[in-house]
PDB file of C-alpha atoms in Angstrom:
ATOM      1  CA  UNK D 247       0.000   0.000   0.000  1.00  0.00           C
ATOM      2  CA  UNK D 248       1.126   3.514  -0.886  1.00  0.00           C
ATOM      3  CA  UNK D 249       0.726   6.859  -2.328  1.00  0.00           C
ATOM      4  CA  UNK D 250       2.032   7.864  -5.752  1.00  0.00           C
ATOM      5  CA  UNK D 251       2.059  11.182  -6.596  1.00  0.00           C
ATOM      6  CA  UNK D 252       3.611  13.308  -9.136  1.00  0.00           C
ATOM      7  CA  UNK D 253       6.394  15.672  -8.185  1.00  0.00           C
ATOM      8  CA  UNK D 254       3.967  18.884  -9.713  1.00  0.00           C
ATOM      9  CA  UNK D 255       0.628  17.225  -7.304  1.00  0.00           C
ATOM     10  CA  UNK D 256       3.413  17.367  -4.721  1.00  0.00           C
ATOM     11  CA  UNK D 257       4.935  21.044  -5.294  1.00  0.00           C
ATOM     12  CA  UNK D 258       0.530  21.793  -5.673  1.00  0.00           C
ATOM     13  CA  UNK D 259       0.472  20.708  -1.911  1.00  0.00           C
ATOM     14  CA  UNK D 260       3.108  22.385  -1.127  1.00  0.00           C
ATOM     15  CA  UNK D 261       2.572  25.811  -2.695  1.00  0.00           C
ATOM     16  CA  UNK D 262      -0.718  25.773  -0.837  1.00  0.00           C
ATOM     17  CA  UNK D 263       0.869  24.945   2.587  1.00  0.00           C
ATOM     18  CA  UNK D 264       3.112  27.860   2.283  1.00  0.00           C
ATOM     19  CA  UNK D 265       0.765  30.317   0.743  1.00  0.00           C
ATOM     20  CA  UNK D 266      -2.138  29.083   3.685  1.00  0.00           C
ATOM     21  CA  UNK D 267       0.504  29.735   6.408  1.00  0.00           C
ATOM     22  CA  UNK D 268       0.032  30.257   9.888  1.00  0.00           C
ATOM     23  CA  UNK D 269      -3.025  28.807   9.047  1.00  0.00           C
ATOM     24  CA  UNK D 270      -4.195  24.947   7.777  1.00  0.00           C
ATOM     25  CA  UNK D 271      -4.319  24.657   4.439  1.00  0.00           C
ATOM     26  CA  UNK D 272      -6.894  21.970   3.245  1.00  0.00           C
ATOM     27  CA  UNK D 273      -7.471  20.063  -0.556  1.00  0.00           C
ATOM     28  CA  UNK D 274      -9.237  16.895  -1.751  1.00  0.00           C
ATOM     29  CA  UNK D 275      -6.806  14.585  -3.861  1.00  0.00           C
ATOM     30  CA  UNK D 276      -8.466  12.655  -6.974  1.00  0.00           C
ATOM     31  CA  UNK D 277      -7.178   9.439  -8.122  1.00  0.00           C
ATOM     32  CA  UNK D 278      -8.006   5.939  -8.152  1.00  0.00           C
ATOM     33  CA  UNK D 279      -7.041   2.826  -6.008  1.00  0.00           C
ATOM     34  CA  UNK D 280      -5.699  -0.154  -7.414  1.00  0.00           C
ATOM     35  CA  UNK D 281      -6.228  -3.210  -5.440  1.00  0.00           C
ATOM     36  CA  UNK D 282      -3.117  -5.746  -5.414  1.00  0.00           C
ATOM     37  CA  UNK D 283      -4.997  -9.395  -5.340  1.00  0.00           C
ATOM     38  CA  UNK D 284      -2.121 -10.991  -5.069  1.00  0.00           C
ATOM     39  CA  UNK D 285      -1.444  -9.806  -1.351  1.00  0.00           C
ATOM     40  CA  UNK D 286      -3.503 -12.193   0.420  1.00  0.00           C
ATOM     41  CA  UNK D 287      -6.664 -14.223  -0.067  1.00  0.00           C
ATOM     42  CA  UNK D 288      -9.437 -11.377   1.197  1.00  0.00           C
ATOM     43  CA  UNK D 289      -7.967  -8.114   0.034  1.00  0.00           C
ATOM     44  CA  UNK D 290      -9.408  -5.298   2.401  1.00  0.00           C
ATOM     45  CA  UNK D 291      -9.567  -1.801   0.716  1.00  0.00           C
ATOM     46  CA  UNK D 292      -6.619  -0.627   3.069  1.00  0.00           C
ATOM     47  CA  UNK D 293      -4.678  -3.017   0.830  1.00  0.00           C
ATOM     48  CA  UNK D 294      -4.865  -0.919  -1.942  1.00  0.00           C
ATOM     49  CA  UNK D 295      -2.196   1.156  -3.715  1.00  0.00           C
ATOM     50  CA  UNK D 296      -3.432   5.066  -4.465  1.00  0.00           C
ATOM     51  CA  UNK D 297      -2.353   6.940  -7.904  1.00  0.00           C
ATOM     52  CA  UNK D 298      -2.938  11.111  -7.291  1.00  0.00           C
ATOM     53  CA  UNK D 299      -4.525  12.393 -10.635  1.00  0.00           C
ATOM     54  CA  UNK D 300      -5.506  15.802  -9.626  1.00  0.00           C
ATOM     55  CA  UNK D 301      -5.674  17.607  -6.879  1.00  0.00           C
ATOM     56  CA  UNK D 302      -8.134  20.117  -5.501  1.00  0.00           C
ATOM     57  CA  UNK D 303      -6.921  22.803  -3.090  1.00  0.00           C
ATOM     58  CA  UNK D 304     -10.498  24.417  -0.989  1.00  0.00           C
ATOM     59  CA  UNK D 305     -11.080  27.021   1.308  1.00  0.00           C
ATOM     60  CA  UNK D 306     -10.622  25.965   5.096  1.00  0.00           C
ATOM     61  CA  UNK D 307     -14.250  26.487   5.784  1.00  0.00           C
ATOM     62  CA  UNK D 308     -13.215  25.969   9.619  1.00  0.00           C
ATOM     63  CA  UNK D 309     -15.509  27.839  12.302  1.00  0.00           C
ATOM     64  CA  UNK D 310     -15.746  27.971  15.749  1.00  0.00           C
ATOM     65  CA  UNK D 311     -19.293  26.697  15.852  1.00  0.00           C
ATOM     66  CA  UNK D 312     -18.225  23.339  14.410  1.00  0.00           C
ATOM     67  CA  UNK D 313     -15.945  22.651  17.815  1.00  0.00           C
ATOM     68  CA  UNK D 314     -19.047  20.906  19.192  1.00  0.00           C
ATOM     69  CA  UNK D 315     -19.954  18.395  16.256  1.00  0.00           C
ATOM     70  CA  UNK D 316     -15.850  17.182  16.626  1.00  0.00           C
ATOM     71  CA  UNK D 317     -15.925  16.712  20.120  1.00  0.00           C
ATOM     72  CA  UNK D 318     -18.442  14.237  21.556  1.00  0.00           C
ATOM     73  CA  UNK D 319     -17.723  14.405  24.838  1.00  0.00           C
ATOM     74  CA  UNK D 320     -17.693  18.120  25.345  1.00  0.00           C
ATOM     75  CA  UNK D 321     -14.276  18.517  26.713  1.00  0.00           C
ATOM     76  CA  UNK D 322     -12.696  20.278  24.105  1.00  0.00           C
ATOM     77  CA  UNK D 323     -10.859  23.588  24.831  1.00  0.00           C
ATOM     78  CA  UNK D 324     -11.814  27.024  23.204  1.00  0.00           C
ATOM     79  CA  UNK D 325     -10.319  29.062  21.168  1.00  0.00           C
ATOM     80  CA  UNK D 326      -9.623  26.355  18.140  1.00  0.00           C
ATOM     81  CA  UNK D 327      -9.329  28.497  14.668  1.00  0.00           C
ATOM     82  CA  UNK D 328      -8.140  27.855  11.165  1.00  0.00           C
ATOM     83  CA  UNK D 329      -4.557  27.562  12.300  1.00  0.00           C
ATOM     84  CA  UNK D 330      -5.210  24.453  14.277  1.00  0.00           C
ATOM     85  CA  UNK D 331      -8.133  22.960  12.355  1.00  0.00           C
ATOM     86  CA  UNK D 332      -9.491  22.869   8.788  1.00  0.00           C
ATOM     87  CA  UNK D 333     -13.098  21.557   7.726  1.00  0.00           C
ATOM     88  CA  UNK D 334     -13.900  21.118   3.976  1.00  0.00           C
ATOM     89  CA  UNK D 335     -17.849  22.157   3.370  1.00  0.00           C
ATOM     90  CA  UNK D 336     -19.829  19.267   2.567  1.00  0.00           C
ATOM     91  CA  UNK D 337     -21.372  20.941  -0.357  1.00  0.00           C
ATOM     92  CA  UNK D 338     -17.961  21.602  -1.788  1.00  0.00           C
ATOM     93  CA  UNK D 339     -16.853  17.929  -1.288  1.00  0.00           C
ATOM     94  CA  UNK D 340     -20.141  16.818  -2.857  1.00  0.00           C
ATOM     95  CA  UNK D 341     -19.401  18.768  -5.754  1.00  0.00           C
ATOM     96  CA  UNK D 342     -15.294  17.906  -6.027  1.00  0.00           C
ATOM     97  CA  UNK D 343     -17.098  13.919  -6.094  1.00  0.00           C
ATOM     98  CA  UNK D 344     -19.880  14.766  -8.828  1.00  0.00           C
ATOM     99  CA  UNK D 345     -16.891  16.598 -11.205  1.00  0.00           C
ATOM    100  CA  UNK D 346     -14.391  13.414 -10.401  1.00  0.00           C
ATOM    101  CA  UNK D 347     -16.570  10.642 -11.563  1.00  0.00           C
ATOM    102  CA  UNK D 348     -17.529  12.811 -14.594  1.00  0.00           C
ATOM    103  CA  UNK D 349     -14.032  12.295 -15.542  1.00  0.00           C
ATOM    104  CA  UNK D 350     -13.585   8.037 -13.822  1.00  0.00           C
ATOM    105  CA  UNK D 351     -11.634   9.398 -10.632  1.00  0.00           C
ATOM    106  CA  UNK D 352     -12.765   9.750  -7.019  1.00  0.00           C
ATOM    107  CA  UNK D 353     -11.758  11.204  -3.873  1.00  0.00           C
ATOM    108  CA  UNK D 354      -8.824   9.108  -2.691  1.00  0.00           C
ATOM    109  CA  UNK D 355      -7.605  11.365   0.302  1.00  0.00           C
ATOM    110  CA  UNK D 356      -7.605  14.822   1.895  1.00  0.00           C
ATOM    111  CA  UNK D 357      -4.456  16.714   2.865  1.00  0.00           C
ATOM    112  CA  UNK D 358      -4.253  19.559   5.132  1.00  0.00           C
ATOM    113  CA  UNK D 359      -0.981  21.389   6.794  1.00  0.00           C
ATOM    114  CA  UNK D 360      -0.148  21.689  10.361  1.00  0.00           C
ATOM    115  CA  UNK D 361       1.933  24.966  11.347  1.00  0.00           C
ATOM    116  CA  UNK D 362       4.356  24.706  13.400  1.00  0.00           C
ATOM    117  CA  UNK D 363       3.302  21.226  14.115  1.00  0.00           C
ATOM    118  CA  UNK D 364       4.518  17.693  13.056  1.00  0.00           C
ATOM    119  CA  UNK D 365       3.246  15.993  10.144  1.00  0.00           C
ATOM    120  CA  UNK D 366       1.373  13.448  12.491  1.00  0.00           C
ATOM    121  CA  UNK D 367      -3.071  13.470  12.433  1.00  0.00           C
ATOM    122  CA  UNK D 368      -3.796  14.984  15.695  1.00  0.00           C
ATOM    123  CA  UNK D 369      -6.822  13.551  17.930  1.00  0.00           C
ATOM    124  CA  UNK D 370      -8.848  15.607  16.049  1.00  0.00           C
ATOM    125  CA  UNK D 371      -8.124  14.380  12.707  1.00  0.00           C
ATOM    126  CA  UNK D 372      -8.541  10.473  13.912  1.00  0.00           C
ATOM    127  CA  UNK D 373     -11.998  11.565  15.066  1.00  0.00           C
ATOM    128  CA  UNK D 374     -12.863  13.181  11.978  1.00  0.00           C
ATOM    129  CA  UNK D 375     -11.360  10.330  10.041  1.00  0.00           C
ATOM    130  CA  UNK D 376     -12.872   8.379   6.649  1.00  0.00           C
ATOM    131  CA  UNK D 377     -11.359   4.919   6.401  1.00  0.00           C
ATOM    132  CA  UNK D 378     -11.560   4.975   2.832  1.00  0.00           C
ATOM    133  CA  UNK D 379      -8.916   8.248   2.275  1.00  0.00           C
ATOM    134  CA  UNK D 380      -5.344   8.556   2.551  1.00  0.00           C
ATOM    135  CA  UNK D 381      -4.677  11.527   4.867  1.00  0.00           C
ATOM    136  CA  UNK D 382      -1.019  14.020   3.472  1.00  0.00           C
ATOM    137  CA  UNK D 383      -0.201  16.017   6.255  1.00  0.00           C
ATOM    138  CA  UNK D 384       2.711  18.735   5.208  1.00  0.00           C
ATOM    139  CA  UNK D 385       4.224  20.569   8.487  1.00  0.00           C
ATOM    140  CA  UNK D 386       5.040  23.658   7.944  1.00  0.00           C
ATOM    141  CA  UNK D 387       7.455  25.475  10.234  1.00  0.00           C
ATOM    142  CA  UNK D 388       8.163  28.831   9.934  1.00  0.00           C
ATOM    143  CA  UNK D 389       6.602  29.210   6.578  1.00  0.00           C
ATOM    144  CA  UNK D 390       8.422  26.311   4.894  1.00  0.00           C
ATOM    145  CA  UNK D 391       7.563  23.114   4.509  1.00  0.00           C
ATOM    146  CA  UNK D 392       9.765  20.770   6.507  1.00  0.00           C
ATOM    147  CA  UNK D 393       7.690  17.042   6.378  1.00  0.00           C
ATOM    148  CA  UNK D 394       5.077  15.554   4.035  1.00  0.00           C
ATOM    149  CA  UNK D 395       3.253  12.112   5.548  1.00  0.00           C
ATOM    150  CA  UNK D 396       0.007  10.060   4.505  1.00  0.00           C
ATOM    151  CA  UNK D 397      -1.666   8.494   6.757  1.00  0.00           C
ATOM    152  CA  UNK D 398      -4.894   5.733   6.331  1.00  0.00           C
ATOM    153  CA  UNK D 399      -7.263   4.770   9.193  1.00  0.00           C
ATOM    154  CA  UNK D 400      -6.933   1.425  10.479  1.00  0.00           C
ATOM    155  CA  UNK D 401      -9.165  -1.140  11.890  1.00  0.00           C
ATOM    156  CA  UNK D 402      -8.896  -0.327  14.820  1.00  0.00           C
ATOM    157  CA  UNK D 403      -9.721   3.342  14.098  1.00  0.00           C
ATOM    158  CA  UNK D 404      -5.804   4.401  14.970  1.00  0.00           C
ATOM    159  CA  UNK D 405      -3.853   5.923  12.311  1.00  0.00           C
ATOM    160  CA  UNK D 406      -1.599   3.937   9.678  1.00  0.00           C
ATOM    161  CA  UNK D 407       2.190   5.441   7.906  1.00  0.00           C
ATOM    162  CA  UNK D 408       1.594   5.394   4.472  1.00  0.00           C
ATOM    163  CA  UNK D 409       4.408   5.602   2.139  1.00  0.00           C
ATOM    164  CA  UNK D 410       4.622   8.640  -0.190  1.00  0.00           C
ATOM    165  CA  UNK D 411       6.171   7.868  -3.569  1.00  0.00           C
ATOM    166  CA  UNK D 412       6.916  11.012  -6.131  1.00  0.00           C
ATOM    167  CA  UNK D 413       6.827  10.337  -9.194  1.00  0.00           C
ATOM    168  CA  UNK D 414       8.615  11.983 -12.340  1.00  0.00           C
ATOM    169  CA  UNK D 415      11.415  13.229  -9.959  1.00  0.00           C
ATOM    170  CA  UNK D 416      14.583  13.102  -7.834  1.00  0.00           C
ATOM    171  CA  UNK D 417      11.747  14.179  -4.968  1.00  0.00           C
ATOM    172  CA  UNK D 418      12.116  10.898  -3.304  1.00  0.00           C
ATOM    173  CA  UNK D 419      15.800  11.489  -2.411  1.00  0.00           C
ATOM    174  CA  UNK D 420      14.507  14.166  -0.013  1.00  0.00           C
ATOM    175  CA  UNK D 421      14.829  14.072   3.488  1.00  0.00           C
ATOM    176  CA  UNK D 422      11.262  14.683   4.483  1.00  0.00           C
ATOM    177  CA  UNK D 423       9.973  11.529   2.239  1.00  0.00           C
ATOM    178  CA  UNK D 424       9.645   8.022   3.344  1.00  0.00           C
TER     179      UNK D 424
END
């Protein structure tokens, strides 16, 4: 299982991360999964290898109001904004998936940037979770991006490394790609 990008979907996600900072960038990443069979006797859809076809930058539609539907048990502190969270409109996503499988693609994955943060889903990205995406997370630290990850949701609902390949490019020589 992996991701496979090209090096301009990459330097997309990237440009977006650095123009969106302090705050969390957000985009929807088009594609299609291709199953390996030959893996074991039930494939599961986690099993499957991703190929990045387009990607989608959107507006962090994040609000304060929406603190309440991400936090079931009510705990959550205030003050949460678009530098620490991003929410894609539902409308917008519905849209993105109408336009993709015009063209025989689908939403594979989301990615989103975390400022001055690791490259690692935070508690509120595992609660807001899809198993079916792969999640990029770029860090961005200081206005540059220092670490690009992917990420799938497991079975047990806890977050999965998934490898990021670049395609097209000398990319994969760099330090922040696994």
């Amino acid at each position: 299982m992996a991701i496979y990008l090209s090096s301009h979907h990459h330097d997309a996600m990237v440009a977006a991360a650095v123009d969106a900072y302090p705050q969390e960038c957000c985009g929807l990443i088009l594609g299609q999964r291709e199953l390996d069979n030959n893996r074991c006797d039930h494939p599961q859809p986690e099993d499957d290898d991703r190929q990045v076809l387009d990607i989608v930058p959107v507006a962090n539609a994040w609000e304060p109001s929406l603190l309440d539907d991400t936090d079931p048990s009510g705990t959550a502190e205030a003050g949460h904004g678009r530098r620490d969270r991003y929410w894609i409109d539902p409308t917008v996503m519905l849209g993105v998936q109408k336009s993709a499988r015009q063209q025989q693609l689908e939403i594979i994955g989301i990615y989103h940037s975390h400022p001055d943060h690791p490259a690692v889903p935070s508690e509120c990205d595992r609660t807001l979770a899809w198993p079916i995406y792969s999640y990029v997370i770029l860090s961005v630290q200081l206005g540059t991006v220092a670490d690009l990850t992917s990420w799938r949701l497991g079975p047990q609902q806890q977050f999965q490394p998934e490898p990021v390949k670049i395609i097209g490019t000398s990319a994969n020589n760099s330090p922040f790609l696994s």
